[in-house]
Amino acid sequence: MADAIVVGSGASGGVAALALAEAGLKVLVLEAGPELSAPRAFGSEPANTLKRLAAVNSGRQSLAAQHPGYWKANPDLYVNEWDNPYSTPEGQPFLWTRGRQVGGKSLTWGGITLRLSDAEFQAGERDGHGPSWPIRHADLAPYYERLEALLQIHGQCDGLPQLPDPTGAPKPALPLTPAEQHLQHCIHRDLDLPLIPSRGFALRRAADGPWPRSCSQGGALKAALATGRVQLQSEAVVSHVQVDPRSGRATGVEWIHARTRQHHNSAAPLVVLCASTIESLRLLLHSQQVGGLQEVSGLLGQGLMDHVSASCFFALPELPAPGATELSGAGSCFIPNTVNLGTPESEATDFRRGYGLWCGIQRFDPPQLLKRQRNAAVGFLIGHGEVLSRPENHVSLHSERTDAWGLPIAHIDCRWSANEERMVDHMQARMQAVVSSAGGRIAPLADLFVMPLIEPMVQGSLAMAAGAAPPGYYIHELGGAPMAASEERGVLNPWNQLWRTPNLLVCDGSAWPSAGWQSPTLTTMALSWRACAHAAEALKRGEL
């Protein structure tokens, strides 16, 4: 029997397996999808394009196709939506992007690695909306540092109090392109805004092996398997956590083989959910129905968040072309949040919380024949806006519909509030000011590129509509099982343990009490490492 079961093999699941294995535990990792080789996982062109067109035309991936990232990846890394349905209220879309395979969504992760600061951890104390986190940056700093070293993150010390520096980064920042340097100079001069190189990964080289470090198989899961104490079971669709009704302790999980549909039970004295936010909420809710799980706060499923997003494409006047050095990484650049920080330098606004702008210029130029302005430097700006946790945004189980394995599907009820709408207005005005400062022009994508095959699909997508894209679009869903300082205020304690079932950990984005504006993956991995290291020691002492 395993000492611990980890549900999910993506970014947080790989870290959980590594932390538990390094503590000497025998770990069983259950993954709902198949185990793919690297060539099969990433595919190649033009085969990927042909598969995308077939999947979208058939309706198997019509929701996934709403996101631009879908159009540059192998569609095999996105679920078949016929087998994996979910529901939303009429006229209220939520774009839930899922990847069921070993490595999960880490195989399509953008690789941005920004830490949260105490401005995010203590936001509730500052503006009075919702609880603050029961932990601070200092609690996660050692785990941030270990991850930055393990993953060989590129980044520099920018000295910004709202964005802690990557002290564990062994690699220098990836260079900006000439157009990004031009923008950096202009917005500092005209708008007093910082622009920093993004923190993340260099492009994979053949010498690095078949898997990039940004995915679980090239990072934490790889290191976990190398310990010899981790067993990986793919095609294991977990139904629910099993709980002893007398003690309240988790005893294991029930799972269904994805192809044979046979039911299995796996037992362990520690269970860790890393299935991704909405999937873990679905498992917890189903565990209440059939597994005997008790959750006393009444908050399970409530407070779902995603980052609110607005984006634009733009063209700058002719600038020097980037060389191979400038294009050596997937880093691009960032304009960090500068509003509502509670400091004299920070701008106060008519909305709560803040946002950052992700930027890239000269990084996705197609052949000249496909550019409508052949000498222009084309770029994008994408906002990362913090969404407030509100109980009316929630996940529940559909009362009738089930998926291909007979499990209740998630019903997702989430919409933007007036606070997010005001934030998007500010975000769009700032994007206009940023582009104008550099002498550029915002334009529709179709005015910048010739896209004969995909233009009708892209132009008709929900994400390209005016205003904010629908919830779920940014693939940063968070919340629903928040950690808190007391069981009345949250589903989990500060160590990611269910209050009444302490040998059940929830270590993905569902544990977040608030969203911050930064990309959540690095912080979720740090939370997972911290929680699992603590639980492993408690288990070995007989205290869990």
Coordinates of C-alpha atoms in Angstrom, one line a residue:
M1 CA 0.0 0.0 0.0
A2 CA 1.2 3.5 -0.8
D3 CA 1.9 6.0 2.0
A4 CA 0.2 8.8 0.0
I5 CA -2.0 9.2 -3.1
V6 CA -1.7 12.2 -5.3
V7 CA -4.6 12.9 -7.7
G8 CA -3.3 14.7 -10.7
S9 CA 0.1 14.8 -12.4
G10 CA 0.3 18.4 -13.5
A11 CA 2.3 21.3 -12.1
S12 CA 1.1 21.0 -8.5
G13 CA 0.7 17.2 -8.6
G14 CA 4.3 16.7 -9.7
V15 CA 5.5 19.0 -6.9
A16 CA 3.4 17.1 -4.4
A17 CA 4.8 13.8 -5.5
L18 CA 8.4 15.2 -5.3
A19 CA 7.9 16.6 -1.8
L20 CA 6.4 13.4 -0.4
A21 CA 9.0 11.2 -2.1
E22 CA 11.9 13.3 -0.8
A23 CA 10.4 12.9 2.7
G24 CA 10.7 9.1 2.2
L25 CA 7.1 8.2 1.5
K26 CA 5.9 5.8 -1.1
V27 CA 3.6 7.7 -3.5
L28 CA 0.9 6.7 -6.0
V29 CA 0.1 9.3 -8.6
L30 CA -3.3 8.9 -10.3
E31 CA -3.8 10.7 -13.6
A32 CA -7.1 10.7 -15.5
G33 CA -5.5 10.8 -18.9
P34 CA -3.0 8.7 -20.9
E35 CA 0.8 8.8 -20.7
L36 CA 2.1 10.2 -24.0
S37 CA 5.6 10.3 -25.4
A38 CA 7.0 13.7 -26.0
P39 CA 6.7 13.5 -29.8
R40 CA 3.1 12.5 -29.5
A41 CA 2.3 15.1 -26.9
F42 CA 3.6 18.1 -28.8
G43 CA 3.0 16.8 -32.3
S44 CA 4.1 18.7 -35.4
E45 CA 2.9 20.9 -38.2
P46 CA 0.9 20.7 -40.4
A47 CA -0.6 17.7 -38.7
N48 CA -1.6 19.7 -35.6
T49 CA -3.4 22.3 -37.7
L50 CA -5.3 19.6 -39.6
K51 CA -6.3 17.9 -36.3
R52 CA -7.4 21.3 -34.8
L53 CA -9.7 22.0 -37.8
A54 CA -11.2 18.5 -37.7
A55 CA -11.8 18.8 -33.9
V56 CA -13.4 22.2 -34.1
N57 CA -15.6 21.4 -37.1
S58 CA -16.9 18.2 -35.4
G59 CA -17.7 20.1 -32.2
R60 CA -15.3 18.0 -30.0
Q61 CA -13.3 21.0 -29.0
S62 CA -15.5 24.0 -29.8
L63 CA -15.0 25.6 -26.4
A64 CA -11.2 25.0 -26.3
A65 CA -10.9 26.8 -29.7
Q66 CA -12.1 30.0 -28.1
H67 CA -8.7 30.5 -26.6
P68 CA -5.8 31.6 -28.8
G69 CA -3.4 29.2 -27.1
Y70 CA -5.3 26.3 -28.6
W71 CA -4.3 27.4 -32.1
K72 CA -0.6 26.9 -31.4
A73 CA -0.7 23.6 -29.6
N74 CA -1.4 20.0 -30.3
P75 CA -5.2 19.6 -29.9
D76 CA -4.6 16.2 -28.3
L77 CA -3.6 18.1 -25.2
Y78 CA -7.2 19.3 -24.8
V79 CA -10.1 17.1 -23.7
N80 CA -12.8 15.7 -25.9
E81 CA -15.7 17.9 -24.8
W82 CA -18.3 15.2 -25.7
D83 CA -16.8 12.9 -23.0
N84 CA -16.1 15.7 -20.6
P85 CA -19.1 18.0 -20.6
Y86 CA -20.0 20.7 -18.0
S87 CA -22.9 23.1 -17.7
T88 CA -23.4 26.8 -17.2
P89 CA -26.5 29.0 -16.8
E90 CA -28.1 30.0 -20.1
G91 CA -26.3 33.0 -21.7
Q92 CA -23.5 32.9 -19.0
P93 CA -20.5 31.1 -20.6
F94 CA -17.5 29.9 -18.7
L95 CA -14.6 28.7 -20.9
W96 CA -13.2 25.8 -18.9
T97 CA -10.0 24.6 -20.5
R98 CA -8.9 21.1 -19.5
G99 CA -6.0 18.8 -20.4
R100 CA -6.2 15.2 -19.4
Q101 CA -2.8 13.5 -19.8
V102 CA 0.2 12.9 -17.7
G103 CA 1.5 16.4 -17.1
G104 CA -1.9 17.9 -17.4
K105 CA -2.1 21.6 -18.4
S106 CA 1.6 22.0 -17.6
L107 CA 2.1 20.9 -21.2
T108 CA 0.4 24.0 -22.4
W109 CA 1.4 26.4 -19.6
G110 CA 2.7 29.8 -20.8
G111 CA 5.6 29.5 -18.2
I112 CA 5.2 32.9 -16.5
T113 CA 6.6 32.6 -12.9
L114 CA 5.7 35.6 -10.8
R115 CA 5.6 35.5 -7.0
L116 CA 2.7 36.9 -5.0
S117 CA 3.6 39.7 -2.5
D118 CA 2.1 40.6 0.8
A119 CA 0.0 43.2 -1.1
E120 CA -1.9 40.2 -2.4
F121 CA -1.8 38.0 0.7
Q122 CA -3.1 40.9 2.9
A123 CA -5.5 42.5 0.4
G124 CA -8.6 41.7 2.4
E125 CA -7.2 43.6 5.4
R126 CA -6.4 46.6 3.2
D127 CA -9.6 47.1 1.4
G128 CA -12.1 45.1 3.5
H129 CA -13.3 42.7 0.9
G130 CA -13.2 39.1 2.0
P131 CA -10.6 37.4 4.2
S132 CA -6.9 37.7 3.7
W133 CA -4.7 34.7 3.3
P134 CA -3.7 33.0 6.6
I135 CA -0.1 32.9 5.3
R136 CA 2.4 35.5 4.0
H137 CA 5.2 35.7 1.4
A138 CA 7.7 34.7 4.1
D139 CA 5.9 31.4 4.5
L140 CA 6.3 30.5 0.9
A141 CA 9.7 32.1 0.2
P142 CA 11.8 29.0 0.8
Y143 CA 9.6 27.0 -1.6
Y144 CA 9.5 29.7 -4.2
E145 CA 13.3 29.6 -4.1
R146 CA 13.6 25.8 -4.4
L147 CA 11.2 25.9 -7.4
E148 CA 13.1 28.7 -9.1
A149 CA 16.3 26.7 -8.8
L150 CA 14.8 23.3 -9.7
L151 CA 13.1 24.7 -12.8
Q152 CA 16.1 27.0 -13.7
I153 CA 13.9 30.1 -13.9
H154 CA 15.2 33.1 -15.7
G155 CA 14.6 36.5 -14.1
Q156 CA 16.2 39.5 -12.6
C157 CA 15.9 41.4 -9.3
D158 CA 13.8 44.4 -10.2
G159 CA 13.4 45.8 -6.7
L160 CA 9.6 46.3 -6.9
P161 CA 7.9 45.8 -3.5
Q162 CA 4.7 44.6 -5.3
L163 CA 6.6 41.8 -7.0
P164 CA 9.1 39.9 -4.9
D165 CA 12.4 39.2 -6.6
P166 CA 13.3 35.6 -7.7
T167 CA 16.1 34.9 -5.2
G168 CA 16.3 31.3 -6.3
A169 CA 16.8 32.1 -10.0
P170 CA 20.1 30.7 -11.3
K171 CA 19.6 32.2 -14.7
P172 CA 19.8 35.8 -15.9
A173 CA 16.7 37.6 -17.3
L174 CA 15.9 36.8 -20.9
P175 CA 16.6 39.8 -23.2
L176 CA 13.9 42.1 -24.5
T177 CA 13.5 42.6 -28.3
P178 CA 14.4 46.0 -29.8
A179 CA 10.7 46.9 -29.9
E180 CA 10.2 45.9 -26.3
Q181 CA 13.2 48.0 -25.3
H182 CA 11.6 50.9 -27.2
L183 CA 8.3 50.5 -25.3
Q184 CA 10.2 50.2 -22.0
H185 CA 11.9 53.6 -22.6
C186 CA 8.7 55.3 -23.8
I187 CA 6.4 54.3 -21.0
H188 CA 9.0 55.1 -18.3
R189 CA 9.5 58.5 -19.8
D190 CA 5.8 59.4 -20.5
L191 CA 3.8 57.3 -18.0
D192 CA 6.2 56.5 -15.2
L193 CA 5.4 52.8 -15.6
P194 CA 7.9 50.0 -15.1
L195 CA 8.4 47.3 -17.8
I196 CA 10.4 44.3 -16.7
P197 CA 11.5 41.1 -18.5
S198 CA 9.1 38.4 -17.8
R199 CA 10.2 35.6 -15.5
G200 CA 10.1 32.1 -17.0
F201 CA 11.8 29.6 -19.2
A202 CA 14.2 29.7 -22.1
L203 CA 13.1 27.9 -25.3
R204 CA 13.8 24.2 -25.1
R205 CA 17.0 23.0 -26.8
A206 CA 17.6 19.4 -28.0
A207 CA 20.2 19.0 -25.3
D208 CA 17.6 19.6 -22.6
G209 CA 15.9 16.3 -23.3
P210 CA 12.5 15.5 -24.8
W211 CA 10.5 17.5 -22.2
P212 CA 10.8 21.2 -21.4
R213 CA 11.3 22.1 -17.7
S214 CA 8.0 24.1 -17.8
C215 CA 6.0 20.8 -17.9
S216 CA 5.7 18.3 -15.1
Q217 CA 7.6 15.6 -17.0
G218 CA 10.6 17.9 -17.4
G219 CA 10.5 19.3 -13.9
A220 CA 9.1 18.1 -10.6
L221 CA 7.4 14.9 -11.7
K222 CA 10.6 13.9 -13.5
A223 CA 12.6 14.4 -10.2
A224 CA 9.9 12.6 -8.2
L225 CA 10.0 9.5 -10.5
A226 CA 13.8 9.5 -10.3
T227 CA 13.5 8.9 -6.5
G228 CA 12.2 5.4 -7.2
R229 CA 9.4 5.9 -4.6
V230 CA 6.7 7.1 -7.0
Q231 CA 4.3 4.9 -9.0
L232 CA 2.4 6.6 -11.8
Q233 CA -1.0 5.2 -12.8
S234 CA -2.4 6.8 -15.9
E235 CA -6.0 6.6 -17.2
A236 CA -7.3 6.6 -13.6
V237 CA -10.5 8.8 -13.5
V238 CA -11.0 9.5 -9.7
S239 CA -14.6 9.4 -8.6
H240 CA -14.3 10.4 -5.0
V241 CA -12.3 10.3 -1.8
Q242 CA -13.3 7.6 0.7
V243 CA -13.7 8.7 4.3
D244 CA -14.1 6.6 7.4
P245 CA -17.4 7.8 9.0
R246 CA -16.2 7.0 12.5
S247 CA -12.9 8.8 12.5
G248 CA -13.5 11.3 9.7
R249 CA -10.2 10.3 8.2
A250 CA -9.6 9.8 4.4
T251 CA -8.9 6.2 3.7
G252 CA -8.2 6.4 -0.1
V253 CA -10.0 7.0 -3.3
E254 CA -12.2 5.2 -5.8
W255 CA -11.2 5.5 -9.4
I256 CA -12.4 4.2 -12.8
H257 CA -10.1 3.1 -15.6
A258 CA -10.6 5.5 -18.5
R259 CA -10.8 2.8 -21.2
T260 CA -12.1 -0.4 -19.5
R261 CA -14.5 1.5 -17.1
Q262 CA -13.5 -0.9 -14.3
H263 CA -13.8 0.5 -10.8
H264 CA -10.8 0.3 -8.5
N265 CA -10.0 1.3 -4.9
S266 CA -6.6 2.6 -3.8
A267 CA -5.9 3.1 -0.1
A268 CA -3.4 5.3 1.7
P269 CA -3.1 7.2 5.0
L270 CA -2.6 10.5 3.1
V271 CA -4.6 11.8 0.1
V272 CA -3.6 14.9 -1.9
L273 CA -5.9 16.5 -4.5
C274 CA -4.0 18.3 -7.3
A275 CA -6.6 17.7 -10.0
S276 CA -7.0 21.4 -10.9
T277 CA -9.4 23.9 -9.3
I278 CA -12.8 22.9 -10.7
E279 CA -12.0 19.2 -11.0
S280 CA -10.9 19.1 -7.3
L281 CA -14.1 20.9 -6.3
R282 CA -16.1 18.4 -8.3
L283 CA -14.3 15.6 -6.5
L284 CA -14.8 17.1 -3.1
L285 CA -18.5 17.8 -3.7
H286 CA -19.0 14.2 -5.0
S287 CA -17.1 12.9 -1.9
Q288 CA -19.7 14.7 0.2
Q289 CA -22.4 12.9 -1.7
V290 CA -21.1 9.3 -1.7
G291 CA -17.8 9.2 0.2
G292 CA -18.8 10.5 3.6
L293 CA -16.8 13.7 3.5
Q294 CA -17.7 16.4 6.1
E295 CA -17.1 20.0 5.4
V296 CA -18.3 22.3 8.1
S297 CA -17.7 25.8 6.8
G298 CA -20.5 25.5 4.1
L299 CA -18.2 27.3 1.7
L300 CA -17.1 24.4 -0.5
G301 CA -17.6 25.4 -4.2
Q302 CA -18.2 29.1 -3.4
G303 CA -15.9 32.0 -4.4
L304 CA -14.8 30.8 -7.8
M305 CA -12.4 33.2 -9.5
D306 CA -10.5 33.7 -12.7
H307 CA -8.4 36.6 -13.9
V308 CA -10.4 39.1 -15.8
S309 CA -8.7 39.8 -19.1
A310 CA -8.8 42.3 -21.9
S311 CA -6.3 42.2 -24.7
C312 CA -5.3 44.0 -27.8
F313 CA -2.9 43.6 -30.8
F314 CA -0.9 46.6 -32.1
A315 CA 1.7 47.7 -34.5
L316 CA 4.7 50.0 -33.9
P317 CA 6.6 51.8 -36.6
E318 CA 9.5 50.0 -38.1
L319 CA 12.2 49.1 -35.6
P320 CA 15.3 47.0 -35.8
A321 CA 14.6 43.3 -36.2
P322 CA 15.3 41.0 -33.2
G323 CA 18.3 38.7 -33.4
A324 CA 18.5 35.1 -32.2
T325 CA 19.6 36.3 -28.7
E326 CA 16.4 38.3 -28.2
L327 CA 14.2 35.4 -29.3
S328 CA 16.0 32.8 -27.2
G329 CA 13.3 32.6 -24.6
A330 CA 9.5 32.6 -24.2
G331 CA 9.8 35.4 -21.7
S332 CA 8.5 38.6 -23.3
C333 CA 7.9 41.3 -20.7
F334 CA 5.5 42.6 -18.0
I335 CA 4.1 45.9 -16.8
P336 CA 3.4 45.0 -13.1
N337 CA 0.5 46.3 -11.1
T338 CA 0.8 49.9 -9.9
V339 CA -2.8 50.6 -8.6
N340 CA -4.5 50.1 -5.2
L341 CA -1.4 49.0 -3.4
G342 CA -2.0 51.3 -0.4
T343 CA 1.3 53.2 -0.9
P344 CA 1.9 56.9 -1.7
E345 CA 3.2 56.0 -5.1
S346 CA 0.3 53.8 -6.0
E347 CA -2.7 55.1 -8.0
A348 CA -6.1 54.8 -6.2
T349 CA -9.0 53.9 -8.5
D350 CA -12.7 53.3 -8.4
F351 CA -12.3 49.5 -8.2
R352 CA -10.7 47.1 -5.7
R353 CA -7.4 45.3 -6.4
G354 CA -5.1 45.5 -9.3
Y355 CA -3.8 44.2 -12.6
G356 CA -0.7 43.7 -14.7
L357 CA -0.1 43.8 -18.4
W358 CA 1.7 40.9 -20.2
C359 CA 3.4 42.2 -23.4
G360 CA 5.3 40.7 -26.3
I361 CA 6.5 42.5 -29.5
Q362 CA 8.3 41.0 -32.4
R363 CA 7.9 37.5 -30.9
F364 CA 5.3 35.9 -33.2
D365 CA 5.9 37.5 -36.6
P366 CA 4.7 35.3 -39.4
P367 CA 6.3 35.3 -42.9
Q368 CA 6.2 38.7 -44.6
L369 CA 3.5 37.5 -47.0
L370 CA 1.1 37.1 -44.1
K371 CA 1.7 40.5 -42.6
R372 CA -0.5 43.3 -43.8
Q373 CA 2.0 45.9 -42.7
R374 CA 5.3 44.4 -43.7
N375 CA 7.7 46.6 -41.8
A376 CA 5.7 47.0 -38.6
A377 CA 6.7 45.5 -35.3
V378 CA 3.5 43.7 -34.1
G379 CA 2.8 43.1 -30.5
F380 CA 0.1 42.2 -28.0
L381 CA -0.9 43.4 -24.5
I382 CA -3.0 41.1 -22.3
G383 CA -4.3 42.2 -18.9
H384 CA -4.2 40.0 -15.8
G385 CA -6.8 41.5 -13.5
E386 CA -7.6 40.3 -9.9
V387 CA -11.2 39.1 -9.6
L388 CA -12.9 39.4 -6.2
S389 CA -14.1 36.2 -4.4
R390 CA -17.9 36.3 -4.2
P391 CA -20.1 33.5 -3.0
E392 CA -22.5 33.8 -6.0
N393 CA -19.6 32.6 -8.3
H394 CA -19.6 28.9 -7.5
V395 CA -19.3 25.3 -8.7
S396 CA -21.9 22.7 -7.9
L397 CA -22.8 19.2 -9.2
H398 CA -25.4 19.0 -12.0
S399 CA -28.4 17.1 -10.6
E400 CA -28.9 14.9 -13.7
R401 CA -26.0 15.0 -16.2
T402 CA -23.0 12.8 -16.1
D403 CA -19.7 12.4 -18.0
A404 CA -18.5 9.4 -20.0
W405 CA -17.7 7.6 -16.8
G406 CA -21.0 8.1 -15.1
L407 CA -19.8 10.9 -12.8
P408 CA -21.8 14.0 -12.1
I409 CA -20.6 16.9 -14.2
A410 CA -19.6 20.4 -12.8
H411 CA -22.1 23.2 -13.1
I412 CA -20.2 26.5 -13.2
D413 CA -22.0 29.7 -12.3
C414 CA -19.7 32.7 -12.7
R415 CA -20.0 36.2 -14.0
W416 CA -18.1 39.5 -13.7
S417 CA -19.2 42.1 -11.2
A418 CA -19.2 45.9 -11.6
N419 CA -15.8 45.9 -9.9
E420 CA -14.3 43.8 -12.7
E421 CA -16.0 45.9 -15.4
R422 CA -14.5 49.1 -14.0
M423 CA -11.1 47.4 -13.8
V424 CA -11.4 46.4 -17.5
D425 CA -12.2 50.0 -18.4
H426 CA -9.0 51.2 -16.6
M427 CA -7.0 48.4 -18.2
Q428 CA -8.1 49.3 -21.7
A429 CA -7.4 53.0 -21.2
R430 CA -3.9 52.1 -19.9
M431 CA -3.2 49.8 -22.9
Q432 CA -4.2 52.6 -25.2
A433 CA -1.8 55.0 -23.4
V434 CA 1.0 52.4 -23.5
V435 CA 0.7 51.8 -27.2
S436 CA 0.3 55.5 -28.0
S437 CA 3.4 56.4 -25.9
A438 CA 5.5 54.2 -28.2
G439 CA 4.0 55.7 -31.4
G440 CA 1.9 52.6 -32.1
R441 CA -1.6 51.8 -33.2
I442 CA -4.1 49.3 -31.8
A443 CA -5.8 47.2 -34.5
P444 CA -7.9 44.1 -34.9
L445 CA -5.8 41.0 -35.5
A446 CA -7.3 40.6 -39.0
D447 CA -5.9 44.1 -39.9
L448 CA -2.4 43.0 -39.0
F449 CA -2.3 39.4 -40.3
V450 CA -3.7 37.5 -43.2
M451 CA -5.4 34.4 -41.7
P452 CA -7.3 32.7 -44.5
L453 CA -8.0 29.4 -42.7
I454 CA -8.7 30.4 -39.1
E455 CA -9.9 34.0 -39.5
P456 CA -13.7 33.1 -39.5
M457 CA -13.3 31.0 -36.4
V458 CA -11.1 33.5 -34.5
Q459 CA -13.3 36.5 -35.4
G460 CA -16.4 34.7 -34.2
S461 CA -14.9 33.6 -30.9
L462 CA -16.2 34.9 -27.5
A463 CA -12.7 36.0 -26.6
M464 CA -12.5 38.4 -29.5
A465 CA -15.7 40.3 -28.5
A466 CA -15.6 43.8 -27.2
G467 CA -14.8 44.2 -23.5
A468 CA -13.7 41.5 -21.2
A469 CA -13.4 37.9 -22.3
P470 CA -15.8 35.5 -20.5
P471 CA -14.7 33.9 -17.2
G472 CA -12.4 30.9 -17.7
Y473 CA -10.8 32.4 -20.7
Y474 CA -7.5 33.1 -18.9
I475 CA -7.3 29.5 -17.6
H476 CA -6.5 30.8 -14.2
E477 CA -9.5 29.5 -12.3
L478 CA -9.0 29.7 -8.5
G479 CA -10.9 29.3 -5.3
G480 CA -13.8 27.3 -4.1
A481 CA -12.0 25.5 -1.2
P482 CA -10.1 28.4 0.4
M483 CA -7.6 28.2 3.2
A484 CA -8.4 30.3 6.3
A485 CA -7.3 30.9 9.9
S486 CA -10.5 29.2 11.2
E487 CA -12.9 26.5 10.0
E488 CA -15.8 29.0 10.0
R489 CA -14.0 31.1 7.3
G490 CA -12.6 28.5 5.0
V491 CA -12.6 24.9 3.8
L492 CA -8.8 24.3 4.5
N493 CA -6.5 25.2 7.3
P494 CA -3.2 27.2 6.6
W495 CA -1.5 23.9 5.7
N496 CA -4.0 23.0 2.9
Q497 CA -5.6 20.4 5.1
L498 CA -9.4 19.9 5.3
W499 CA -10.3 21.0 8.8
R500 CA -12.1 17.8 9.9
T501 CA -10.2 15.5 7.6
P502 CA -6.5 16.6 8.2
N503 CA -5.1 13.7 6.2
L504 CA -6.8 15.1 3.0
L505 CA -4.9 18.0 1.4
V506 CA -6.1 20.2 -1.4
C507 CA -3.0 21.6 -3.2
D508 CA -4.2 23.2 -6.4
G509 CA -5.8 26.6 -7.2
S510 CA -9.0 25.8 -5.4
A511 CA -7.1 26.5 -2.1
W512 CA -6.7 30.2 -2.9
P513 CA -8.8 32.7 -0.8
S514 CA -8.1 35.5 -3.3
A515 CA -6.6 35.6 -6.8
G516 CA -3.9 38.3 -6.9
W517 CA -3.0 39.5 -10.4
Q518 CA 0.0 37.3 -11.0
S519 CA 0.0 34.1 -12.9
P520 CA -0.9 31.5 -10.3
T521 CA 1.1 28.4 -11.3
L522 CA 4.4 29.1 -9.4
T523 CA 2.5 30.0 -6.2
T524 CA 0.3 26.9 -6.4
M525 CA 3.4 24.8 -6.8
A526 CA 5.0 26.5 -3.7
L527 CA 1.8 25.9 -1.7
S528 CA 1.9 22.3 -2.7
W529 CA 5.5 21.8 -1.7
R530 CA 5.0 23.5 1.7
A531 CA 1.8 21.5 2.5
C532 CA 3.1 18.1 1.4
A533 CA 6.4 18.6 3.2
H534 CA 4.5 19.5 6.4
A535 CA 2.1 16.6 6.0
A536 CA 4.8 14.0 5.4
E537 CA 6.6 14.9 8.6
A538 CA 3.4 14.8 10.6
L539 CA 2.6 11.4 9.1
K540 CA 6.0 10.0 10.0
R541 CA 5.5 11.3 13.6
G542 CA 2.1 9.7 13.8
E543 CA 0.4 13.1 14.2
L544 CA -1.7 13.0 11.0

